[in-house]
PDB file of C-alpha atoms in Angstrom:
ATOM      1  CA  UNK Y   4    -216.993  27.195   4.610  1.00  0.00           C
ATOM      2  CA  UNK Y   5    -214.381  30.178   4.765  1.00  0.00           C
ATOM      3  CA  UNK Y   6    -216.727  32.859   4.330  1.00  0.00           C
ATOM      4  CA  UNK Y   7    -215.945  36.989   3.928  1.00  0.00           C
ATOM      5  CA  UNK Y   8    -218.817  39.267   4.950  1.00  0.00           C
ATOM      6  CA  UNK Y   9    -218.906  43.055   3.453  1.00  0.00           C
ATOM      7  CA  UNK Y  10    -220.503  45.601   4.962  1.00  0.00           C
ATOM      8  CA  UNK Y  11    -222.608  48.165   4.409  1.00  0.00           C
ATOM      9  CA  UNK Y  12    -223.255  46.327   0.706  1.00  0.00           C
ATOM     10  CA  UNK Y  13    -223.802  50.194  -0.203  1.00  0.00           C
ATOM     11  CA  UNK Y  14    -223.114  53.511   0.949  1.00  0.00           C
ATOM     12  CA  UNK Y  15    -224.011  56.865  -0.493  1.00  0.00           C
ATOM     13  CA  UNK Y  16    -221.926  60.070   0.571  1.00  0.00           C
ATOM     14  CA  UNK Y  17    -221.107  63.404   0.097  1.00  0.00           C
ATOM     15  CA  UNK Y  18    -217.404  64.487  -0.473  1.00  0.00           C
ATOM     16  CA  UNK Y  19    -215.450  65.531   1.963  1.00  0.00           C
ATOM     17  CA  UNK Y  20    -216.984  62.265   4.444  1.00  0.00           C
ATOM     18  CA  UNK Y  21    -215.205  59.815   5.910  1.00  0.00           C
ATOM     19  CA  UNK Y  22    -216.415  56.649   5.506  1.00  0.00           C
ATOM     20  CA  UNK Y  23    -215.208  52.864   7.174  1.00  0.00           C
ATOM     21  CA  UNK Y  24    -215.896  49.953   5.243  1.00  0.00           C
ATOM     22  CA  UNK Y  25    -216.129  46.513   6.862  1.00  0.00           C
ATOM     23  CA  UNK Y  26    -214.945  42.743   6.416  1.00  0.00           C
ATOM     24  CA  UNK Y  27    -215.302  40.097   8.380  1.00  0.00           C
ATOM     25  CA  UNK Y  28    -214.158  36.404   7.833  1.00  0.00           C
ATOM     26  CA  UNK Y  29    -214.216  33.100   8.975  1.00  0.00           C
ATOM     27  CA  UNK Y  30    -211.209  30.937   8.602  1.00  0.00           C
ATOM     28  CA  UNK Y  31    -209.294  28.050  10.312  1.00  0.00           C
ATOM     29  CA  UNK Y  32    -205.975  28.920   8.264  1.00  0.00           C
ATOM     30  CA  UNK Y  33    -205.183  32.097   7.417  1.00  0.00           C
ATOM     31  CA  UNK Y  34    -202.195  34.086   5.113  1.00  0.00           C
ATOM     32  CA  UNK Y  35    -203.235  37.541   4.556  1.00  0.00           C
ATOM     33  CA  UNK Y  36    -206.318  39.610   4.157  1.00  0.00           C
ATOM     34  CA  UNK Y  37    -206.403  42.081   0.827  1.00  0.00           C
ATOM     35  CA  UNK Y  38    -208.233  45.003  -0.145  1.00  0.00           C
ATOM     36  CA  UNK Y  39    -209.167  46.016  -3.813  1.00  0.00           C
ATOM     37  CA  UNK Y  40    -210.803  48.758  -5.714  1.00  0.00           C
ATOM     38  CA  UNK Y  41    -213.102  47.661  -8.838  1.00  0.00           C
ATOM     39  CA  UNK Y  42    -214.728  50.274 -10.706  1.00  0.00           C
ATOM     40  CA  UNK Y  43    -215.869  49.798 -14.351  1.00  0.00           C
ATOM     41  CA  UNK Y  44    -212.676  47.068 -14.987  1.00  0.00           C
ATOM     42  CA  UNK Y  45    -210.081  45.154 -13.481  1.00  0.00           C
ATOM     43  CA  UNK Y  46    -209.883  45.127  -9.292  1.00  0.00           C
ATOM     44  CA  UNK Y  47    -206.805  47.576  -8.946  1.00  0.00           C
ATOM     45  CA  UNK Y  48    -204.828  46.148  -5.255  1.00  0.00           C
ATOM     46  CA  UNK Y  49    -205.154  48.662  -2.186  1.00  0.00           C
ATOM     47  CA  UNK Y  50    -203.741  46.998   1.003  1.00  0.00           C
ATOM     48  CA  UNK Y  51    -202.501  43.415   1.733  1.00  0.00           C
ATOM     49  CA  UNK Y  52    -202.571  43.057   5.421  1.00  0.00           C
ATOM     50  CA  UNK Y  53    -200.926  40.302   7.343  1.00  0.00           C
ATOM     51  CA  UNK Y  54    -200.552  41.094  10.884  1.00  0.00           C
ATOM     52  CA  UNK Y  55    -202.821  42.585  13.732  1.00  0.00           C
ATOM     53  CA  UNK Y  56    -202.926  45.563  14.576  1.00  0.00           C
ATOM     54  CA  UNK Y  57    -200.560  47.349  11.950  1.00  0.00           C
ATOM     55  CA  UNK Y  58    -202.020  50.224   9.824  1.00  0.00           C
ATOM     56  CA  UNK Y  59    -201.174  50.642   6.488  1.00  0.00           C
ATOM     57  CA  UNK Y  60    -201.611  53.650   4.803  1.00  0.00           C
ATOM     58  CA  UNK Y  61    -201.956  55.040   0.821  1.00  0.00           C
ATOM     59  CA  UNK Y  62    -203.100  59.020   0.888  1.00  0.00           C
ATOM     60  CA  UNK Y  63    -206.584  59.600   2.388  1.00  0.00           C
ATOM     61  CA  UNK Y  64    -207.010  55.416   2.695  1.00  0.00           C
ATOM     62  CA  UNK Y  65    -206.186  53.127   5.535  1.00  0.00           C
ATOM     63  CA  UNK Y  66    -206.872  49.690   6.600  1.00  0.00           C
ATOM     64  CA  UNK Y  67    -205.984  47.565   9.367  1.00  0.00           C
ATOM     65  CA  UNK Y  68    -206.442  43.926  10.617  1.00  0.00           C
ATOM     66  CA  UNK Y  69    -207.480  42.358  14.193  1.00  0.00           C
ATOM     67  CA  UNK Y  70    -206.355  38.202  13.659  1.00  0.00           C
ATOM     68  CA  UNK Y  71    -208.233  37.897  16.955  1.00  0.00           C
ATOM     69  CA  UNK Y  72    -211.738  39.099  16.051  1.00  0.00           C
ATOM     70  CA  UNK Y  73    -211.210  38.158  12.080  1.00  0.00           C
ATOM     71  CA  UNK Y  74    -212.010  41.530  11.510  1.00  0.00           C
ATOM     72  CA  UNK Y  75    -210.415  44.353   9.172  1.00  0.00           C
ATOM     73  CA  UNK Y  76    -211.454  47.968   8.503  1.00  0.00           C
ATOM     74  CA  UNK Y  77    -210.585  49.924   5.027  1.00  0.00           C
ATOM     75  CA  UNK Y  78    -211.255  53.513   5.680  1.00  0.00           C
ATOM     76  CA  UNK Y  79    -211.510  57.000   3.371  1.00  0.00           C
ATOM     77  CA  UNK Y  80    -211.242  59.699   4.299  1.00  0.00           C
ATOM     78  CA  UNK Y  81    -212.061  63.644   3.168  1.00  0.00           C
ATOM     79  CA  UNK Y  82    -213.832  61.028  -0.093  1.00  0.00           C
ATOM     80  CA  UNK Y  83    -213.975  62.733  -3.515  1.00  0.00           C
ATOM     81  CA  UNK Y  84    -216.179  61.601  -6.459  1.00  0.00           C
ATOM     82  CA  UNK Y  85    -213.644  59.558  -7.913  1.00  0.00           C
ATOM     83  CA  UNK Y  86    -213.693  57.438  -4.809  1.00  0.00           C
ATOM     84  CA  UNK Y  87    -216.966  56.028  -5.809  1.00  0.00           C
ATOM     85  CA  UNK Y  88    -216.150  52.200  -6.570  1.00  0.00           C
ATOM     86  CA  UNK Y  89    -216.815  49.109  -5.635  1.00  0.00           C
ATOM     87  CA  UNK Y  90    -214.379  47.927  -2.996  1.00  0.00           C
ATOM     88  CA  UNK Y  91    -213.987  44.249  -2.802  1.00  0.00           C
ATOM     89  CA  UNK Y  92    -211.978  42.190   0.602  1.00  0.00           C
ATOM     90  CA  UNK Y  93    -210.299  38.628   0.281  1.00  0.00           C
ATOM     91  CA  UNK Y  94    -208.665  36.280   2.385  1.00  0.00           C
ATOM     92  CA  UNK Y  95    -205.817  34.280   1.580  1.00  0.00           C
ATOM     93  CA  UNK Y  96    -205.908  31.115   3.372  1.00  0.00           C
ATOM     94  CA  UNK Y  97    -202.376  30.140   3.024  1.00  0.00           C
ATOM     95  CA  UNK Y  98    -200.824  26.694   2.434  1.00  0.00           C
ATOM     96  CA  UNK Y  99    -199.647  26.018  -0.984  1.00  0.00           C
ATOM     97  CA  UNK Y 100    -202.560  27.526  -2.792  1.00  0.00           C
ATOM     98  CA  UNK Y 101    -203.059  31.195  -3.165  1.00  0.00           C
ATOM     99  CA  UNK Y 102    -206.184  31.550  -4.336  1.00  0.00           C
ATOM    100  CA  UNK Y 103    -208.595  34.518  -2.804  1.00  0.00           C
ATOM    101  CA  UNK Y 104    -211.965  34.210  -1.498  1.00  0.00           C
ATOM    102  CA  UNK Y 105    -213.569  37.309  -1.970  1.00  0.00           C
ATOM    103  CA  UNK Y 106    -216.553  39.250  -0.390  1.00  0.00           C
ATOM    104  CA  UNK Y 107    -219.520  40.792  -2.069  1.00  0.00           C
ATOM    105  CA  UNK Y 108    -218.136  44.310  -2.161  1.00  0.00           C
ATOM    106  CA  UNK Y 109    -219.659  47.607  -0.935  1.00  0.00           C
ATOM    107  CA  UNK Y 110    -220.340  49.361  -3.794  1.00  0.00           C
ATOM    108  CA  UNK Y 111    -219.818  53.122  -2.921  1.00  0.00           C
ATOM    109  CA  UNK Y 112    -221.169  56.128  -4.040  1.00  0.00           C
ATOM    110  CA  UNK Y 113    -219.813  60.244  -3.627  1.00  0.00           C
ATOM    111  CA  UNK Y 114    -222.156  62.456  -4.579  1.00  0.00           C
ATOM    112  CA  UNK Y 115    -220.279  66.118  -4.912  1.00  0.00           C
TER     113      UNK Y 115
ATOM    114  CA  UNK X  29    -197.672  45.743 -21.626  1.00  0.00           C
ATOM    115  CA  UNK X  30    -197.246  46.075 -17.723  1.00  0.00           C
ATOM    116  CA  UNK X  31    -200.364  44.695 -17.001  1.00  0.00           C
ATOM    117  CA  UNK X  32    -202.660  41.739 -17.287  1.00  0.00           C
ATOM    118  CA  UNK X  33    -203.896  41.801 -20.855  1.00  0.00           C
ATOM    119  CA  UNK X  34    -207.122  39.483 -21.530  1.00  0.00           C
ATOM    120  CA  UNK X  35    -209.348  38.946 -24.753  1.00  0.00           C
ATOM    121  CA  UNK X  36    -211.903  39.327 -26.037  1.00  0.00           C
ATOM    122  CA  UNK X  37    -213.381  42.128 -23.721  1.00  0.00           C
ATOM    123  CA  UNK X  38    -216.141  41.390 -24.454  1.00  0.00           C
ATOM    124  CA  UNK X  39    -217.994  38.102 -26.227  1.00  0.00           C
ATOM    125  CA  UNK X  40    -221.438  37.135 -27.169  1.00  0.00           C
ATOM    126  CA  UNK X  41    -222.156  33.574 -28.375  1.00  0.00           C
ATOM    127  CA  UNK X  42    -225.655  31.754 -28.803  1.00  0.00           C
ATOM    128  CA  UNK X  43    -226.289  28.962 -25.968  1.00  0.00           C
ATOM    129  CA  UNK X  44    -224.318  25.519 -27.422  1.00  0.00           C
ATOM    130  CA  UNK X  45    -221.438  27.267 -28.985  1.00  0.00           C
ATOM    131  CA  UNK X  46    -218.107  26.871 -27.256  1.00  0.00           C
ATOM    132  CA  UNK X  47    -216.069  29.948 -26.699  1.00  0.00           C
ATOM    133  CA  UNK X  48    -212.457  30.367 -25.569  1.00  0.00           C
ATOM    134  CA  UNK X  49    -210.693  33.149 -23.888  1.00  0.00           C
ATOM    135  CA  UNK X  50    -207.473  34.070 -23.424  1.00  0.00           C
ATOM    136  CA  UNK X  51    -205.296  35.505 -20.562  1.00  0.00           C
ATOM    137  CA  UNK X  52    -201.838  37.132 -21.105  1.00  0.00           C
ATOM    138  CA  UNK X  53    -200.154  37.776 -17.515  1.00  0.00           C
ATOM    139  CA  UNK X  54    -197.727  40.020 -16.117  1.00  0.00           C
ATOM    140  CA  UNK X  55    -194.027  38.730 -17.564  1.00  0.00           C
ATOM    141  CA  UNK X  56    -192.468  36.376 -14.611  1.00  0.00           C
ATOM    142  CA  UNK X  57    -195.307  36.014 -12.540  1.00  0.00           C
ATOM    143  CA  UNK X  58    -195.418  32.297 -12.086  1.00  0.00           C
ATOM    144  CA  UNK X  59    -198.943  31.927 -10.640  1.00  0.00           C
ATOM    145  CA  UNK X  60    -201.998  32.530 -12.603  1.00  0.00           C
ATOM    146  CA  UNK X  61    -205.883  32.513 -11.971  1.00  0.00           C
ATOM    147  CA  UNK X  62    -209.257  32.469 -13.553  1.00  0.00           C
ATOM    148  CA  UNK X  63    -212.127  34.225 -11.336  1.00  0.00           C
ATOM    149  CA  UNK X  64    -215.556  34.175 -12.318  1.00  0.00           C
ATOM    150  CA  UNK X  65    -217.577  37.661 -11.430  1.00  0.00           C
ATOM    151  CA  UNK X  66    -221.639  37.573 -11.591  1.00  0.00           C
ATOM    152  CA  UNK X  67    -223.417  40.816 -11.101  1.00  0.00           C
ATOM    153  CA  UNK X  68    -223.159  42.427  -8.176  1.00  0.00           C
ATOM    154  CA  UNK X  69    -221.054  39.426  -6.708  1.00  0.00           C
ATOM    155  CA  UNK X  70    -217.285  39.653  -6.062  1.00  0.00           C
ATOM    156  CA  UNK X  71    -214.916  37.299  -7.847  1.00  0.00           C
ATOM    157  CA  UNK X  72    -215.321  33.542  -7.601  1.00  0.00           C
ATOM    158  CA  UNK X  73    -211.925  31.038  -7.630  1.00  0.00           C
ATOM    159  CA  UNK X  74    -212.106  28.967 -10.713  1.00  0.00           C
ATOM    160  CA  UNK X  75    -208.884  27.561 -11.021  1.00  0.00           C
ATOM    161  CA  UNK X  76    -204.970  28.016 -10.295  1.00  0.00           C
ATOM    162  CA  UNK X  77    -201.723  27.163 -12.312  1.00  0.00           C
ATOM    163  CA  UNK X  78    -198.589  27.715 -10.852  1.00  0.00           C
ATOM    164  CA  UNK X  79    -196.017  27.968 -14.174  1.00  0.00           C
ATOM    165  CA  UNK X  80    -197.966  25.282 -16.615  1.00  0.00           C
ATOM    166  CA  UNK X  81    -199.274  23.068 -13.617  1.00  0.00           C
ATOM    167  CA  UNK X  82    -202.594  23.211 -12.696  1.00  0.00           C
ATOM    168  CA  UNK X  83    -202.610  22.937  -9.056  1.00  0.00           C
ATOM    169  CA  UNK X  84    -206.388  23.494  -8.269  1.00  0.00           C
ATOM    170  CA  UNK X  85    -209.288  23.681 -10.679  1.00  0.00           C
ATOM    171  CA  UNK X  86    -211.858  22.920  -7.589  1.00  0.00           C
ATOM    172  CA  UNK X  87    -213.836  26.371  -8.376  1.00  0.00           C
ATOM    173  CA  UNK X  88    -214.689  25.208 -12.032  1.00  0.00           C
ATOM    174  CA  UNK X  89    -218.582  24.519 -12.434  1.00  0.00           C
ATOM    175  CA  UNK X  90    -218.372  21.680 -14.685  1.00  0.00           C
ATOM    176  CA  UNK X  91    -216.126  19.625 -17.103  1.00  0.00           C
ATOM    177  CA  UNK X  92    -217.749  21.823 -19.776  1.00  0.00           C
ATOM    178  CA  UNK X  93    -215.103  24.235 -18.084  1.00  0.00           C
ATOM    179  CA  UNK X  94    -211.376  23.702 -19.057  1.00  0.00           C
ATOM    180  CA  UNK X  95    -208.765  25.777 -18.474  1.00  0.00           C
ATOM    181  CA  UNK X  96    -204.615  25.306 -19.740  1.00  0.00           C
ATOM    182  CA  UNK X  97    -201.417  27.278 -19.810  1.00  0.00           C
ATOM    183  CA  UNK X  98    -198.921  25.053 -21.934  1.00  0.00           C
ATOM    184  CA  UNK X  99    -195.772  26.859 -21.437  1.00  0.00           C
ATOM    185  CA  UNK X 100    -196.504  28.191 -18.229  1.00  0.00           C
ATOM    186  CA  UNK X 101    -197.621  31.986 -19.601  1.00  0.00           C
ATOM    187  CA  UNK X 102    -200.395  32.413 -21.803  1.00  0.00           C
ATOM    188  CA  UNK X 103    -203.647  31.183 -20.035  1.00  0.00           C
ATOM    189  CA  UNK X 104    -206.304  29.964 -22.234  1.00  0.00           C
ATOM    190  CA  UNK X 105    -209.864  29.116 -20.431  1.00  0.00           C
ATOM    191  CA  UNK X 106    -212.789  27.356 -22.479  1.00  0.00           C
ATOM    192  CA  UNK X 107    -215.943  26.787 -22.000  1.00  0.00           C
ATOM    193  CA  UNK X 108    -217.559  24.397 -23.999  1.00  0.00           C
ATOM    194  CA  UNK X 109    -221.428  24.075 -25.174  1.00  0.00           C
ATOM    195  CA  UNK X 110    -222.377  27.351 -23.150  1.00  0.00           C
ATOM    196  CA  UNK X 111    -225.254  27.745 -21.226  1.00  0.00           C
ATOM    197  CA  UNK X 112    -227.286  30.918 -20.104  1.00  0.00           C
ATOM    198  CA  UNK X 113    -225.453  30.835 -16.582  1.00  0.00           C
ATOM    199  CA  UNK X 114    -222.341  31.259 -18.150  1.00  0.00           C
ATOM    200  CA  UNK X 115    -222.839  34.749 -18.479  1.00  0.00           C
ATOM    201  CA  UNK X 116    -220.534  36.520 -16.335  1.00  0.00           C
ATOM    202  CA  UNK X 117    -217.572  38.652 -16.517  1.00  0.00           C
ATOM    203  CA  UNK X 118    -214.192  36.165 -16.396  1.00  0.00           C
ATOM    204  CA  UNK X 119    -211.229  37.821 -14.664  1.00  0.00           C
ATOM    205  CA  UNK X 120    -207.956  36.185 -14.772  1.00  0.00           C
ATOM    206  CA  UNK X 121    -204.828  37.419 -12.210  1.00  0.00           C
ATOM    207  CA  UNK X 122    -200.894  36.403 -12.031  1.00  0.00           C
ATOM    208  CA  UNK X 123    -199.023  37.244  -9.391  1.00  0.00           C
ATOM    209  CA  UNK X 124    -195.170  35.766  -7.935  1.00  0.00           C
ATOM    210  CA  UNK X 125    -195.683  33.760  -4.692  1.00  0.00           C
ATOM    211  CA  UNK X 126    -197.288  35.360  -1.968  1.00  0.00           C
ATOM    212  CA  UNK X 127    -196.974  38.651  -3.778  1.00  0.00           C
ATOM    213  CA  UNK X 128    -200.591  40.312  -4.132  1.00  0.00           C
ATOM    214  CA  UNK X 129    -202.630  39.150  -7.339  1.00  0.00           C
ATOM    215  CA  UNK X 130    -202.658  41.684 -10.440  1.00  0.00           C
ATOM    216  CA  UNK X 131    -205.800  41.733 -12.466  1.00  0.00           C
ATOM    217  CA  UNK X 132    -207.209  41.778 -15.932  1.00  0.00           C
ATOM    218  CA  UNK X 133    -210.027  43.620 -17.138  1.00  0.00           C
ATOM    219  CA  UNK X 134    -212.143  40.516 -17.917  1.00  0.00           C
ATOM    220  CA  UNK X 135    -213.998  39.129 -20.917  1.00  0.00           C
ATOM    221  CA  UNK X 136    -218.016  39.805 -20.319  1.00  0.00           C
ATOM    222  CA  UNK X 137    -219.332  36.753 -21.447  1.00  0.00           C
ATOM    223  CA  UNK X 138    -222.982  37.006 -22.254  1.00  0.00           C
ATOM    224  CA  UNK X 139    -224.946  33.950 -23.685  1.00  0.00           C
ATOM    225  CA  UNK X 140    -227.926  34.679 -25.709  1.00  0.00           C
TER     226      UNK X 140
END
């Protein structure tokens, strides 16, 4: 089963932390790993990641992939209260469908 | 709009009734999917269309679950003689290709 493992599940900070989220995943194929912010609505896209070792940055977030451990890292940092969200990971396992599998999330939480 | 429009936001029907809901995507985006979201679960693959095909409709829980998009835009998903485990929120994303997946805001379902 092509499983994607969060972790924490939940984090509580203050602002001005830096925090590193987690996802593993298990896969025999594999297209791209993605990273997504949901708070009350619709999961807004952070990263897509497709090769190792590459960091992609947006502001205070980063994320990058290791294809060799099936590992990838989102992280945050100097967090402010609008940070708090639930941030979701899901592989893409390529071929002709592009349907995600998705973690659980780590729901986070910045307390001022 | 620029986004992925979906409605009802929000629906409550008695267990039996059959409900329908409807997914507008972004214009051109040729690929569109239905994601089912418990609480405190990330999304879970229902089905895929690519333009009006329906390439994979492995995620749906039953044949009470039907989902179409006639003329390869407008999404409709339906649900016929609902149960209690229905109740969820249903997110639907479009996206060209390999291109990461925009989301809706969902439709909370909740069955009473």
């Amino acid at each position: 089963e092509d499983k994607v493992v969060q972790s924490p599940l939940s984090l509580v900070v203050h602002e001005g932390d830096t925090v590193t989220l987690n996802c593993s995943y298990e896969v025999t194929n594999f297209r791209s790993l993605l990273w997504y912010k949901q708070e009350k609505k619709a999961p807004t896209f952070l990263f897509m990641l497709t090769s190792s070792g590459i960091e992609k940055k947006s502001g205070r977030l980063s994320s990058i992939l290791d294809k060799k451990e099936l590992f990838s890292i989102l992280n945050i940092t100097a967090t402010q209260t609008g940070d708090s969200a639930v941030y979701l990971c899901a592989r893409n396992s390529g071929g002709s469908n592009y349907k995600l599998t998705f973690g659980k999330g780590t729901l986070l939480t910045v307390n001022p | 709009g620029a986004g992925v429009s979906q409605s009802p936001r929000y629906k409550v029907a008695k267990r039996g009734q059959d409900v329908a809901l409807r997914c507008d995507p972004i214009s051109g985006h040729v690929s569109l999917f239905w994601y089912q979201q418990a609480l405190g679960q990330g999304p879970e693959f229902l089905t895929y269309f690519q333009n009006e095909a329906q390439l994979d409709k492995s995620g749906l829980p039953s044949d009470r679950f039907f989902a179409e998009r006639p003329e390869g835009s407008v999404s409709t998903l339906k649900i016929q003689r609902t149960q209690q485990e229905d109740s969820a929120v249903y997110l639907c994303a479009s996206s060209l290709g390999v291109q990461p997946q925009h989301f809706g805001d969902g439709t909370r379902l909740s069955i009473l």
